Coordinates of C-alpha atoms (C1' of nucleotides) in Angstrom, one line a residue:
Chain A
X1 CA 0.0 0.0 0.0
X2 CA 1.8 3.1 -1.2
X3 CA 1.5 6.6 0.1
X4 CA -0.1 9.5 -1.7
X5 CA 3.2 11.3 -1.4
X6 CA 4.9 8.5 -3.5
X7 CA 2.1 8.8 -6.1
X8 CA 2.6 12.6 -6.1
X9 CA 6.3 12.2 -6.7
X10 CA 5.5 10.0 -9.7
X11 CA 3.2 12.7 -11.0
X12 CA 5.8 15.3 -10.4
X13 CA 8.5 13.5 -12.4
X14 CA 6.1 12.9 -15.3
X15 CA 5.0 16.6 -15.2
X16 CA 8.6 17.7 -15.5
X17 CA 9.3 15.9 -18.7
X18 CA 7.7 16.3 -22.2
X19 CA 8.8 13.0 -23.8
X20 CA 5.9 10.5 -23.7
X21 CA 8.4 7.7 -24.2
X22 CA 10.0 8.7 -20.9
X23 CA 6.6 9.1 -19.2
X24 CA 5.7 5.6 -20.4
X25 CA 8.9 4.2 -18.7
X26 CA 8.1 5.9 -15.5
X27 CA 4.5 4.7 -15.5
X28 CA 5.5 1.1 -16.4
X29 CA 7.8 1.1 -13.4
X30 CA 4.9 2.3 -11.2
X31 CA 2.8 -0.6 -12.6
X32 CA 5.5 -3.0 -11.6
X33 CA 5.9 -1.6 -8.0
X34 CA 2.2 -1.1 -7.1
X35 CA 0.0 -3.8 -6.0
X36 CA -3.3 -4.6 -7.7
X37 CA -5.5 -2.3 -5.6
X38 CA -3.0 0.6 -5.7
X39 CA -2.6 0.4 -9.5
X40 CA -6.4 0.5 -9.9
X41 CA -6.7 3.6 -7.8
X42 CA -3.7 5.2 -9.4
X43 CA -5.1 4.6 -12.8
X44 CA -8.4 6.2 -11.9
X45 CA -6.6 9.2 -10.4
X46 CA -4.6 9.7 -13.6
X47 CA -7.9 10.1 -15.3
X48 CA -8.8 12.6 -12.5
X49 CA -11.7 10.3 -11.4
X50 CA -12.7 7.8 -8.7
X51 CA -14.6 5.6 -11.1
X52 CA -15.0 4.8 -14.8
X53 CA -16.7 7.4 -17.0
X54 CA -19.9 5.4 -17.1
X55 CA -20.3 5.5 -13.3
X56 CA -21.9 8.8 -12.2
X57 CA -19.4 9.8 -9.6
X58 CA -18.7 13.6 -9.8
X59 CA -17.2 15.9 -7.2
X60 CA -19.5 18.8 -8.0
X61 CA -16.9 21.0 -6.5
X62 CA -14.4 22.8 -8.6
X63 CA -12.3 25.9 -8.9
X64 CA -14.8 28.5 -7.6
X65 CA -15.9 26.3 -4.7
X66 CA -12.4 25.4 -3.7
X67 CA -11.3 29.0 -3.8
X68 CA -14.2 29.9 -1.7
X69 CA -13.3 27.3 0.9
X70 CA -9.7 28.1 0.9
X71 CA -10.3 31.9 1.3
X72 CA -12.0 31.3 4.6
X73 CA -8.7 30.0 5.9
X74 CA -6.0 31.7 3.8
X75 CA -7.8 34.9 2.8
X76 CA -7.4 36.7 -0.5
X77 CA -4.0 35.3 -1.0
X78 CA -5.7 32.3 -2.7
X79 CA -7.1 34.2 -5.6
X80 CA -4.0 36.2 -6.1
X81 CA -1.8 33.1 -6.2
X82 CA -4.3 31.3 -8.5
X83 CA -4.0 34.1 -11.0
X84 CA -0.3 34.3 -10.8
X85 CA 0.3 30.5 -11.0
X86 CA -2.5 29.8 -13.5
X87 CA -3.2 26.7 -11.5
X88 CA -5.1 26.2 -8.3
X89 CA -3.0 23.2 -7.3
X90 CA 0.2 25.1 -7.5
X91 CA -1.4 27.9 -5.6
X92 CA -2.4 25.6 -2.8
X93 CA 1.0 24.0 -2.7
X94 CA 2.5 27.4 -2.0
X95 CA 0.0 28.2 0.7
X96 CA 0.3 25.1 2.8
X97 CA 3.3 24.2 4.9
X98 CA 2.4 21.0 6.6
X99 CA 5.1 18.7 7.8
X100 CA 2.9 15.7 8.2
X101 CA 3.1 12.0 7.7
X102 CA 0.7 12.4 4.7
X103 CA -2.0 10.0 3.6
X104 CA -2.0 6.7 1.8
X105 CA -3.1 6.6 -1.8
X106 CA -6.2 4.7 -0.7
X107 CA -6.9 7.2 2.0
X108 CA -7.0 10.0 -0.5
X109 CA -9.2 7.9 -2.8
X110 CA -11.6 7.4 0.1
X111 CA -11.6 11.2 0.8
X112 CA -12.4 11.9 -2.8
X113 CA -15.3 9.4 -2.6
X114 CA -16.7 11.2 0.5
X115 CA -16.7 14.4 -1.6
X116 CA -18.6 12.6 -4.4
X117 CA -21.0 11.0 -2.0
X118 CA -22.0 14.2 -0.1
X119 CA -25.2 15.6 -1.6
X120 CA -28.2 17.6 -0.7
X121 CA -28.8 20.6 1.6
X122 CA -25.6 21.7 3.3
X123 CA -23.4 19.6 1.1
X124 CA -21.4 22.6 -0.3
X125 CA -20.0 23.2 3.2
X126 CA -19.4 19.6 3.9
X127 CA -17.5 19.1 0.6
X128 CA -15.4 22.2 1.5
X129 CA -14.7 20.8 5.0
X130 CA -13.6 17.4 3.6
X131 CA -11.3 19.2 1.2
X132 CA -9.8 21.4 3.9
X133 CA -9.4 18.6 6.4
X134 CA -7.7 16.4 3.9
X135 CA -5.3 19.1 2.7
X136 CA -4.5 19.8 6.4
X137 CA -3.0 16.3 6.6
X138 CA -0.9 16.7 3.5
X139 CA 2.5 18.0 2.5
X140 CA 2.6 20.8 -0.2
X141 CA 3.3 18.4 -3.0
X142 CA 0.4 16.1 -2.1
X143 CA -1.9 19.1 -1.8
X144 CA -0.9 20.2 -5.3
X145 CA -2.1 17.0 -7.0
X146 CA -5.1 16.5 -4.7
X147 CA -6.4 19.9 -5.6
X148 CA -5.7 19.4 -9.3
X149 CA -7.7 16.1 -9.3
X150 CA -10.7 17.8 -7.9
X151 CA -10.4 20.7 -10.2
X152 CA -10.3 18.2 -13.0
X153 CA -7.0 19.2 -14.6
X154 CA -4.0 17.2 -13.5
X155 CA -1.8 18.7 -16.3
X156 CA 0.6 15.8 -16.3
X157 CA 1.1 15.7 -20.1
X158 CA -0.2 12.2 -20.1
X159 CA -3.5 10.4 -19.7
X160 CA -5.3 7.2 -20.4
X161 CA -3.5 6.3 -23.7
X162 CA -0.1 6.7 -22.2
X163 CA -1.2 4.5 -19.4
X164 CA -2.2 1.8 -22.0
X165 CA 1.3 2.2 -23.5
X166 CA 2.7 1.8 -20.0
X167 CA 0.7 -1.4 -19.4
X168 CA 2.2 -2.8 -22.6
X169 CA 5.7 -1.7 -21.6
X170 CA 5.3 -3.4 -18.3
X171 CA 4.1 -6.6 -19.8
X172 CA 6.5 -7.1 -22.7
X173 CA 9.1 -4.3 -22.4
X174 CA 7.8 -2.2 -25.4
X175 CA 4.6 -0.7 -26.8
X176 CA 3.9 -3.6 -29.1
X177 CA 0.9 -4.8 -27.1
X178 CA -0.8 -1.5 -27.3
X179 CA -3.4 -2.9 -29.8
X180 CA -4.4 -5.5 -27.2
X181 CA -4.7 -2.8 -24.6
X182 CA -6.8 -0.6 -26.9
X183 CA -9.2 -3.4 -27.7
X184 CA -9.6 -4.4 -24.0
X185 CA -10.0 -0.8 -22.8
X186 CA -12.2 0.1 -25.8
X187 CA -14.5 -2.9 -25.0
X188 CA -14.7 -2.1 -21.3
X189 CA -13.8 1.5 -20.6
X190 CA -12.9 0.9 -17.0
X191 CA -9.2 1.7 -16.6
X192 CA -9.2 0.2 -13.1
X193 CA -10.5 -3.1 -14.3
X194 CA -7.9 -3.2 -17.1
X195 CA -5.2 -2.3 -14.7
X196 CA -6.2 -5.2 -12.4
X197 CA -6.0 -7.6 -15.3
X198 CA -2.5 -6.4 -16.1
X199 CA -1.5 -7.5 -12.6
X200 CA -3.0 -11.0 -12.8
X201 CA -1.3 -14.2 -13.8
X202 CA -1.3 -14.7 -17.5
X203 CA -2.3 -11.1 -18.1
X204 CA -2.3 -11.1 -21.9
X205 CA -4.7 -14.0 -22.1
X206 CA -7.1 -12.1 -19.8
X207 CA -6.8 -8.9 -21.7
X208 CA -7.4 -10.6 -25.0
X209 CA -10.6 -12.1 -23.6
X210 CA -12.2 -8.7 -22.7
X211 CA -15.1 -8.3 -25.1
X212 CA -18.1 -5.9 -25.1
X213 CA -21.1 -6.9 -22.9
X214 CA -24.4 -5.2 -23.7
X215 CA -25.2 -3.0 -20.8
X216 CA -21.6 -1.7 -20.4
X217 CA -20.7 1.0 -22.9
X218 CA -17.8 0.7 -25.2
X219 CA -15.7 3.6 -26.4
X220 CA -17.2 5.5 -29.2
X221 CA -15.2 5.7 -32.4
X222 CA -14.4 9.3 -33.3
X223 CA -13.7 11.1 -36.6
X224 CA -11.0 13.3 -37.9
X225 CA -11.9 16.4 -39.8
X226 CA -10.9 17.0 -43.4
X227 CA -11.0 20.4 -45.2
X228 CA -11.5 19.4 -48.8
X229 CA -13.1 16.8 -51.0
X230 CA -9.8 16.1 -52.7
X231 CA -8.3 15.0 -49.4
X232 CA -11.0 12.3 -49.3
X233 CA -9.9 11.0 -52.6
X234 CA -6.2 11.0 -51.5
X235 CA -7.1 8.9 -48.5
X236 CA -9.6 6.6 -50.2
X237 CA -8.3 6.0 -53.7
X238 CA -10.9 3.4 -54.4
X239 CA -14.3 3.0 -52.8
X240 CA -15.5 4.7 -49.6
X241 CA -18.7 4.9 -47.6
X242 CA -20.7 8.1 -47.2
X243 CA -23.2 8.9 -44.5
X244 CA -24.9 12.1 -43.4
X245 CA -23.5 14.0 -40.4
X246 CA -26.4 14.8 -38.0
X247 CA -26.1 17.7 -35.6
X248 CA -27.4 16.0 -32.5
X249 CA -26.3 13.8 -29.6
X250 CA -24.2 10.6 -30.0
X251 CA -26.1 7.6 -28.6
X252 CA -24.9 4.1 -28.1
X253 CA -28.0 1.8 -28.0
X254 CA -27.6 -1.4 -26.0
X255 CA -30.2 -4.2 -26.2
X256 CA -29.5 -6.7 -23.5
X257 CA -30.6 -10.3 -24.4
X258 CA -32.7 -12.4 -22.0
X259 CA -30.1 -15.0 -21.8
X260 CA -27.4 -12.7 -20.8
X261 CA -25.8 -13.4 -17.5
X262 CA -25.2 -10.7 -14.8
X263 CA -22.9 -7.8 -15.4
X264 CA -21.4 -8.2 -12.0
X265 CA -18.4 -10.3 -13.1
X266 CA -16.4 -7.2 -13.8
X267 CA -15.0 -6.1 -10.5
X268 CA -13.7 -2.7 -9.8
X269 CA -12.1 -1.6 -6.6
X270 CA -14.3 1.5 -6.2
X271 CA -17.4 -0.7 -5.9
X272 CA -16.6 -1.1 -2.2
X273 CA -16.8 2.7 -1.8
X274 CA -19.6 3.5 -4.1
X275 CA -23.1 3.7 -2.8
X276 CA -25.3 1.0 -4.2
X277 CA -27.5 3.3 -6.3
X278 CA -24.6 4.1 -8.6
X279 CA -23.2 0.6 -8.7
X280 CA -24.4 -0.6 -12.0
X281 CA -22.4 -3.8 -11.7
X282 CA -24.4 -4.9 -8.6
X283 CA -27.0 -5.9 -11.2
X284 CA -30.1 -6.2 -9.1
X285 CA -32.2 -6.3 -12.2
X286 CA -30.7 -6.1 -15.6
X287 CA -32.7 -3.7 -17.8
X288 CA -33.7 -4.5 -21.4
X289 CA -32.1 -1.5 -23.0
X290 CA -29.5 1.1 -22.0
X291 CA -28.4 4.3 -23.8
X292 CA -25.0 6.0 -23.5
X293 CA -23.5 9.2 -24.8
X294 CA -20.2 9.6 -26.6
X295 CA -18.5 10.0 -23.3
X296 CA -20.3 7.0 -21.8
X297 CA -22.8 8.8 -19.7
X298 CA -26.0 6.8 -19.0
X299 CA -28.9 8.6 -20.8
X300 CA -31.4 5.7 -20.9
X301 CA -34.1 7.7 -19.1
X302 CA -33.9 10.7 -21.4
X303 CA -35.2 9.0 -24.5
X304 CA -38.0 6.6 -23.7
X305 CA -39.1 6.5 -27.4
X306 CA -35.7 5.2 -28.4
X307 CA -35.8 2.6 -25.6
X308 CA -39.2 1.4 -26.7
X309 CA -38.1 1.2 -30.3
X310 CA -35.0 -0.8 -29.4
X311 CA -37.2 -3.3 -27.6
X312 CA -39.5 -3.6 -30.6
X313 CA -37.0 -4.0 -33.3
X314 CA -35.2 -7.1 -34.6
X315 CA -32.3 -8.7 -32.8
X316 CA -32.2 -10.4 -29.5
X317 CA -29.2 -8.4 -28.3
X318 CA -27.1 -5.7 -29.9
X319 CA -25.0 -2.6 -29.5
X320 CA -25.8 0.1 -32.1
X321 CA -24.1 3.4 -32.7
X322 CA -26.4 6.3 -33.5
X323 CA -27.1 10.0 -33.4
X324 CA -30.2 11.3 -31.7
X325 CA -31.7 14.4 -33.3
X326 CA -34.9 16.3 -32.6
X327 CA -37.5 16.2 -35.4
X328 CA -40.2 18.6 -36.4
X329 CA -42.8 16.3 -38.0
X330 CA -45.1 19.1 -39.2
X331 CA -42.4 20.9 -41.3
X332 CA -40.4 17.7 -41.8
X333 CA -37.2 19.4 -40.6
X334 CA -34.5 18.5 -38.2
X335 CA -34.4 20.5 -35.1
X336 CA -31.4 22.6 -34.1
X337 CA -28.7 21.2 -31.8
X338 CA -29.8 23.7 -29.1
X339 CA -33.4 22.4 -29.3
X340 CA -32.3 18.8 -29.3
X341 CA -30.2 19.4 -26.2
X342 CA -33.3 20.4 -24.2
X343 CA -34.2 16.7 -24.2
X344 CA -31.0 16.0 -22.3
X345 CA -32.8 16.3 -19.0
X346 CA -33.8 14.5 -15.8
X347 CA -37.3 15.9 -15.2
X348 CA -40.3 16.7 -17.4
X349 CA -39.4 14.3 -20.1
X350 CA -42.9 13.3 -21.1
X351 CA -43.9 17.0 -21.7
X352 CA -40.8 17.7 -23.6
X353 CA -41.3 14.6 -25.8
X354 CA -44.4 16.3 -27.2
X355 CA -42.5 19.3 -28.5
X356 CA -39.2 17.7 -29.2
X357 CA -39.7 14.2 -30.4
X358 CA -36.4 12.6 -31.4
X359 CA -35.2 9.9 -33.8
X360 CA -32.0 8.0 -33.3
X361 CA -30.3 7.5 -36.6
X362 CA -28.4 4.2 -36.4
X363 CA -25.3 4.1 -38.5
X364 CA -23.3 1.1 -37.1
X365 CA -23.6 -2.1 -35.2
X366 CA -20.8 -3.4 -33.0
X367 CA -22.5 -6.4 -31.3
X368 CA -25.2 -8.6 -32.5
X369 CA -27.1 -11.6 -31.0
X370 CA -24.5 -12.6 -28.5
X371 CA -21.4 -11.8 -30.6
X372 CA -19.1 -8.9 -30.8
X373 CA -18.5 -7.9 -34.5
X374 CA -16.0 -5.1 -34.0
X375 CA -13.5 -6.7 -36.4
X376 CA -15.9 -7.2 -39.3
X377 CA -15.6 -4.8 -42.1
X378 CA -17.6 -1.6 -41.9
X379 CA -19.5 -2.5 -45.1
X380 CA -20.4 -5.9 -43.7
X381 CA -21.4 -4.4 -40.4
X382 CA -23.8 -2.1 -42.1
X383 CA -25.4 -5.0 -44.0
X384 CA -26.0 -6.6 -40.6
X385 CA -27.5 -3.3 -39.3
X386 CA -29.9 -3.1 -42.2
X387 CA -31.4 -6.5 -41.4
X388 CA -32.5 -5.3 -38.0
X389 CA -34.9 -2.8 -39.6
X390 CA -38.4 -3.5 -40.7
X391 CA -41.0 -1.2 -42.2
X392 CA -43.1 0.7 -39.7
X393 CA -43.0 3.5 -37.2
X394 CA -39.9 3.6 -35.1
X395 CA -37.9 6.2 -33.2
X396 CA -34.8 4.3 -34.5
X397 CA -34.2 5.0 -38.1
X398 CA -31.5 3.6 -40.4
X399 CA -29.0 6.2 -41.5
X400 CA -28.6 6.1 -45.3
X401 CA -25.4 4.9 -46.7
X402 CA -23.8 5.3 -50.1
X403 CA -20.8 3.4 -51.3
X404 CA -19.0 5.0 -54.2
X405 CA -15.6 5.9 -55.6
X406 CA -16.6 9.1 -57.2
X407 CA -15.8 12.4 -55.5
X408 CA -18.4 14.0 -57.7
X409 CA -21.1 11.8 -56.0
X410 CA -19.6 12.8 -52.6
X411 CA -20.1 16.5 -53.5
X412 CA -23.7 15.9 -54.6
X413 CA -24.5 14.0 -51.3
X414 CA -22.8 16.8 -49.3
X415 CA -25.0 19.4 -51.0
X416 CA -28.1 17.4 -50.6
X417 CA -27.5 16.8 -46.9
X418 CA -26.6 20.5 -46.3
X419 CA -29.9 21.3 -48.0
X420 CA -31.7 19.1 -45.6
X421 CA -30.3 21.1 -42.7
X422 CA -27.6 18.6 -41.8
X423 CA -24.0 19.3 -40.7
X424 CA -22.1 17.6 -43.5
X425 CA -20.9 14.1 -44.3
X426 CA -19.0 11.3 -42.7
X427 CA -16.8 9.3 -44.9
X428 CA -15.5 5.8 -43.9
X429 CA -13.1 3.2 -45.1
X430 CA -15.5 0.4 -46.1
X431 CA -12.9 -2.3 -45.2
X432 CA -11.9 -1.1 -41.7
X433 CA -13.2 -2.4 -38.4
X434 CA -14.9 -0.5 -35.5
X435 CA -11.9 0.4 -33.4
X436 CA -13.4 1.6 -30.1
X437 CA -12.0 5.0 -29.0
X438 CA -9.9 5.5 -32.1
X439 CA -9.8 8.9 -33.7
X440 CA -8.0 8.4 -37.0
X441 CA -8.5 9.0 -40.7
X442 CA -10.4 5.8 -41.3
X443 CA -13.5 7.8 -40.3
X444 CA -13.5 11.4 -41.5
X445 CA -16.0 14.3 -41.5
X446 CA -16.5 17.1 -43.9
X447 CA -18.5 19.9 -42.3
X448 CA -20.5 22.5 -44.1
X449 CA -18.2 25.1 -42.5
X450 CA -15.5 24.3 -45.1
X451 CA -17.6 26.1 -47.6
X452 CA -16.7 29.7 -47.7
X453 CA -20.1 30.7 -48.8
X454 CA -21.6 29.1 -45.7
X455 CA -19.1 30.0 -43.0
X456 CA -19.6 32.9 -40.8
X457 CA -16.6 35.3 -40.6
X458 CA -17.0 38.4 -38.6
X459 CA -14.9 41.5 -37.6
X460 CA -15.2 42.0 -33.8
X461 CA -13.9 44.7 -31.5
X462 CA -11.7 43.6 -28.6
X463 CA -13.3 44.6 -25.3
X464 CA -10.9 42.9 -22.9
X465 CA -9.0 39.8 -22.1
X466 CA -8.8 36.9 -19.6
X467 CA -5.8 35.6 -17.7
X468 CA -5.0 32.1 -18.8
X469 CA -4.6 28.8 -17.1
X470 CA -1.8 26.2 -17.3
X471 CA 0.5 26.8 -20.2
X472 CA -1.3 30.0 -21.1
X473 CA -0.6 31.6 -17.7
X474 CA 3.0 32.5 -18.7
X475 CA 1.6 34.7 -21.4
X476 CA -0.7 36.5 -18.9
X477 CA -3.6 36.0 -21.3
X478 CA -5.7 33.1 -22.3
X479 CA -8.6 34.4 -24.2
X480 CA -10.0 37.6 -25.7
X481 CA -13.5 39.1 -25.5
X482 CA -15.0 40.3 -28.8
X483 CA -18.0 42.5 -29.4
X484 CA -20.1 43.8 -32.3
X485 CA -20.9 47.5 -33.0
X486 CA -24.3 48.9 -32.3
X487 CA -24.5 52.1 -34.5
X488 CA -27.9 53.2 -32.9
X489 CA -26.5 53.5 -29.4
X490 CA -22.9 53.9 -30.6
X491 CA -21.9 51.1 -28.2
X492 CA -19.9 47.9 -28.4
X493 CA -21.7 44.8 -27.2
X494 CA -20.0 41.6 -26.1
X495 CA -20.7 38.6 -28.3
X496 CA -18.1 35.9 -27.8
X497 CA -14.8 34.9 -26.1
X498 CA -12.1 33.7 -28.4
X499 CA -9.5 31.3 -27.1
X500 CA -8.3 29.3 -30.0
X501 CA -6.7 29.8 -33.4
X502 CA -3.8 31.6 -31.7
X503 CA -0.2 30.4 -31.6
X504 CA 2.1 30.7 -28.6
X505 CA 4.1 33.4 -30.5
X506 CA 1.0 35.4 -31.2
X507 CA 0.0 35.6 -27.6
X508 CA 3.0 37.8 -26.8
X509 CA 2.1 40.2 -29.6
X510 CA -1.6 40.3 -28.6
X511 CA -0.9 41.0 -25.0
X512 CA 1.6 43.7 -25.9
X513 CA -0.8 45.5 -28.1
X514 CA -3.8 45.2 -25.7
X515 CA -1.7 46.4 -22.7
X516 CA -1.2 49.7 -24.5
X517 CA -4.9 50.4 -24.4
X518 CA -5.9 48.9 -21.0
X519 CA -8.5 50.8 -19.1
X520 CA -9.3 50.5 -15.4
X521 CA -13.1 50.1 -15.7
X522 CA -15.6 49.1 -18.3
X523 CA -15.9 52.1 -20.8
X524 CA -19.3 53.8 -21.0
X525 CA -19.8 52.8 -24.6
X526 CA -19.3 49.1 -23.9
X527 CA -22.0 46.6 -22.8
X528 CA -20.9 43.3 -21.5
X529 CA -23.0 40.2 -20.6
X530 CA -22.4 39.6 -16.9
X531 CA -20.9 36.2 -17.1
X532 CA -18.4 37.3 -19.7
X533 CA -16.7 40.0 -17.6
X534 CA -13.1 40.0 -18.6
X535 CA -10.2 40.2 -16.1
X536 CA -8.8 43.2 -18.0
X537 CA -10.8 45.8 -19.9
X538 CA -9.4 47.6 -22.9
X539 CA -10.5 50.6 -24.9
X540 CA -12.6 49.3 -27.8
X541 CA -10.4 50.1 -30.7
X542 CA -8.7 46.9 -32.0
X543 CA -10.6 45.0 -34.7
X544 CA -10.1 41.2 -35.1
X545 CA -11.4 38.7 -37.6
X546 CA -13.1 35.7 -36.1
X547 CA -14.4 32.5 -37.8
X548 CA -17.3 30.4 -36.6
X549 CA -19.5 27.6 -37.7
X550 CA -22.8 29.5 -37.0
X551 CA -24.4 32.4 -35.2
X552 CA -26.4 31.3 -32.1
X553 CA -28.9 32.9 -29.8
X554 CA -28.8 32.4 -26.1
X555 CA -32.4 32.3 -24.9
X556 CA -31.5 33.1 -21.3
X557 CA -29.8 36.4 -21.8
X558 CA -30.9 38.6 -24.6
X559 CA -30.1 41.9 -23.0
X560 CA -26.6 42.3 -24.6
X561 CA -26.3 42.0 -28.4
X562 CA -29.7 40.5 -28.4
X563 CA -28.2 37.3 -27.0
X564 CA -26.3 36.7 -30.2
X565 CA -23.1 34.7 -30.1
X566 CA -20.9 32.4 -32.2
X567 CA -20.6 28.6 -32.2
X568 CA -17.0 27.3 -32.3
X569 CA -15.3 30.7 -32.6
X570 CA -11.6 30.9 -33.5
X571 CA -9.3 33.8 -34.3
X572 CA -8.3 34.3 -37.9
X573 CA -6.5 37.6 -37.7
X574 CA -5.6 40.0 -34.9
X575 CA -5.5 43.7 -35.2
X576 CA -7.1 44.4 -38.6
X577 CA -6.3 47.8 -40.0
X578 CA -9.8 49.0 -39.4
X579 CA -11.8 51.4 -37.3
X580 CA -14.0 49.9 -34.6
X581 CA -17.1 51.5 -36.1
X582 CA -16.4 49.5 -39.2
X583 CA -16.6 46.2 -37.3
X584 CA -19.6 43.9 -37.9
X585 CA -22.8 45.4 -36.5
X586 CA -25.4 43.8 -34.4
X587 CA -27.8 43.8 -37.3
X588 CA -25.3 42.3 -39.7
X589 CA -24.7 39.5 -37.2
X590 CA -28.5 38.9 -36.9
X591 CA -28.7 38.6 -40.7
X592 CA -26.0 35.9 -40.6
X593 CA -28.1 33.7 -38.4
X594 CA -29.6 30.9 -40.5
Chain B
dG1 C1' -40.6 29.9 -4.1
dC2 C1' -37.6 32.5 -6.9
dT3 C1' -32.9 33.8 -8.6
dG4 C1' -28.0 33.5 -9.4
dC5 C1' -23.9 30.9 -9.2
dC6 C1' -21.6 26.8 -10.1
dT7 C1' -20.8 22.4 -12.1
dG8 C1' -20.9 18.8 -15.6
dC9 C1' -21.6 17.5 -20.0
dC10 C1' -23.1 18.0 -24.8
dC11 C1' -21.3 19.8 -29.2
Chain C
dA1 C1' -16.4 21.4 -30.5
dT2 C1' -11.3 24.0 -32.8
dT3 C1' -6.7 24.7 -32.7
dC4 C1' -1.8 24.5 -31.5
dT5 C1' 2.5 21.8 -30.0
dG6 C1' 6.2 18.3 -28.8
dC7 C1' 7.4 14.1 -30.0
Chain D
dG1 C1' -0.2 11.8 -37.1
dC2 C1' -1.0 11.0 -32.2
dA3 C1' -1.9 12.5 -27.7
dG4 C1' -2.6 16.1 -24.8
dA5 C1' -3.9 20.6 -23.3
dA6 C1' -5.4 25.2 -24.1
dT7 C1' -9.8 27.4 -25.3
dG8 C1' -15.4 28.3 -27.2
dG9 C1' -21.4 28.4 -26.5
dG10 C1' -25.1 26.7 -24.2
dC11 C1' -28.1 23.3 -22.0
dA12 C1' -30.1 21.2 -17.3
dG13 C1' -29.8 20.6 -12.4
dG14 C1' -28.3 21.4 -7.6
dC15 C1' -27.7 24.3 -4.0
dA16 C1' -27.4 28.8 -1.2
dG17 C1' -29.4 32.8 -0.1
dC18 C1' -32.9 35.9 -0.1

DNA sequence: GCTGCCTGCCC
DNA sequence: ATTCTGC
DNA sequence: GCAGAATGGGCAGGCAGC
């Protein structure tokens, strides 16, 4: 049983290097030294969690809450240090000076669980007390990583995939068994469980036997983005598969067969600490259908029409991949992402079902009638999927598929789908398998935003900036606040923050320029939505060009810039040679909204 | 009982 | 989600 | 090209405070 100090020292040595090969060696050595329980807990903590993604175990306490708690003890110094360090963990490390025996790794894990488990009235204070009491027993280095785990940003420079490399390194001395690790972890996304197998006798045999079980989510396959049709042709010289890209919510549909045995054979250490209501492995009664998001959150209760359709359709047991999208039956139109997302709720589902009915568009099948079919070719898996569908009403629809080798046909399909209000196309290698968790160019997306006629480019006025976190803190800036011009009132109104599209080199230039026009308070001709208040205000005179996928409207706050904002904003050019009055106006922005 | 803040999770 | 960066 | 770490808007829900 190792100490949390020892674990913290491992974290520290990893953090201090940038070579992932070196990190892998360090982690492999940790795997060798730690016993089975410790390595399970260690693995969860590297993910910043106490349990797998599909177990609802959240701290519900993060930076603001921790600062609040700490300020009661250490005063304003906390905020000051946080801003300076760009990291609350490093700030806490500097504040505490405890020469203690420290805690065991398991002890810290238990403390994190008590944070997770405290809920209800008064829980904010209780969580804060648990945090403070735990930190009190820690050395500065331990406090640094304990804090970072709760904040959800360990900043080690490595995560799950490096751990999988390390497991391989521990087992065979190199990364060659990474494919086995990927398959095992992809089929059961519980890093603690995988870590425990690594420490068993005959580990590779156990790992190779890990297969998907309906009821336990598998990792979703992800897509890479491509910016031209020609790039598709380069990557797929012969045939490829084309499917529409829906703008909704990824949904893995599990139908659990009658004959299936209990899910409880998969043991994870945290079970002993988890309250029974979140222990899905306890398996009191195995449900017929379960639904999971892309990140494996259980959303079964949110879409009863999908659950019912899964029960009624063909197949004794299966795992399907799908996209859930709201549907306006009257106008035969897909609903916007924003509208669809209102279905992602815990209460009032039946009422919302009336206004926002959804369809799940199934595009893949990874498990069918008792067998995993991950390694079957994508084209063949789709043929299996088609067979599950019969004519008739259903909230699960088959997503159309075209197999072609013509880029011209791809263009036509793209146009057609955009016309239908969809987001673009997904293109796949027909002969590849379903590699859980992979994000590579076997599956690619082309979004409508590649088309210059459709993309929304705007000129905004810089109204202020924000101090950055992590690696941005050394620049003293992490994001910029942009606004539109309102010629009627001659004011500048905040629209969006921009924090991406900027190179490390640019940050220096940007900060230098903005610091020449810093103002102490918000200028009178500037209106800012409360939540967007920047750390530093500047005089509204620098114009920037910002790209975005679309113009959105926030229904909750329409007081500033009519609630207009941008979806996926990124900086294209800083400091255009332009007067602020020539920036995009609020009316122009409104016209750009589709 | 209402509102604002915070958190987590979708994209 | 998008984008940048070290390996 | 992979993996990781910066960052975006906006939705629901939980809790504290009034």
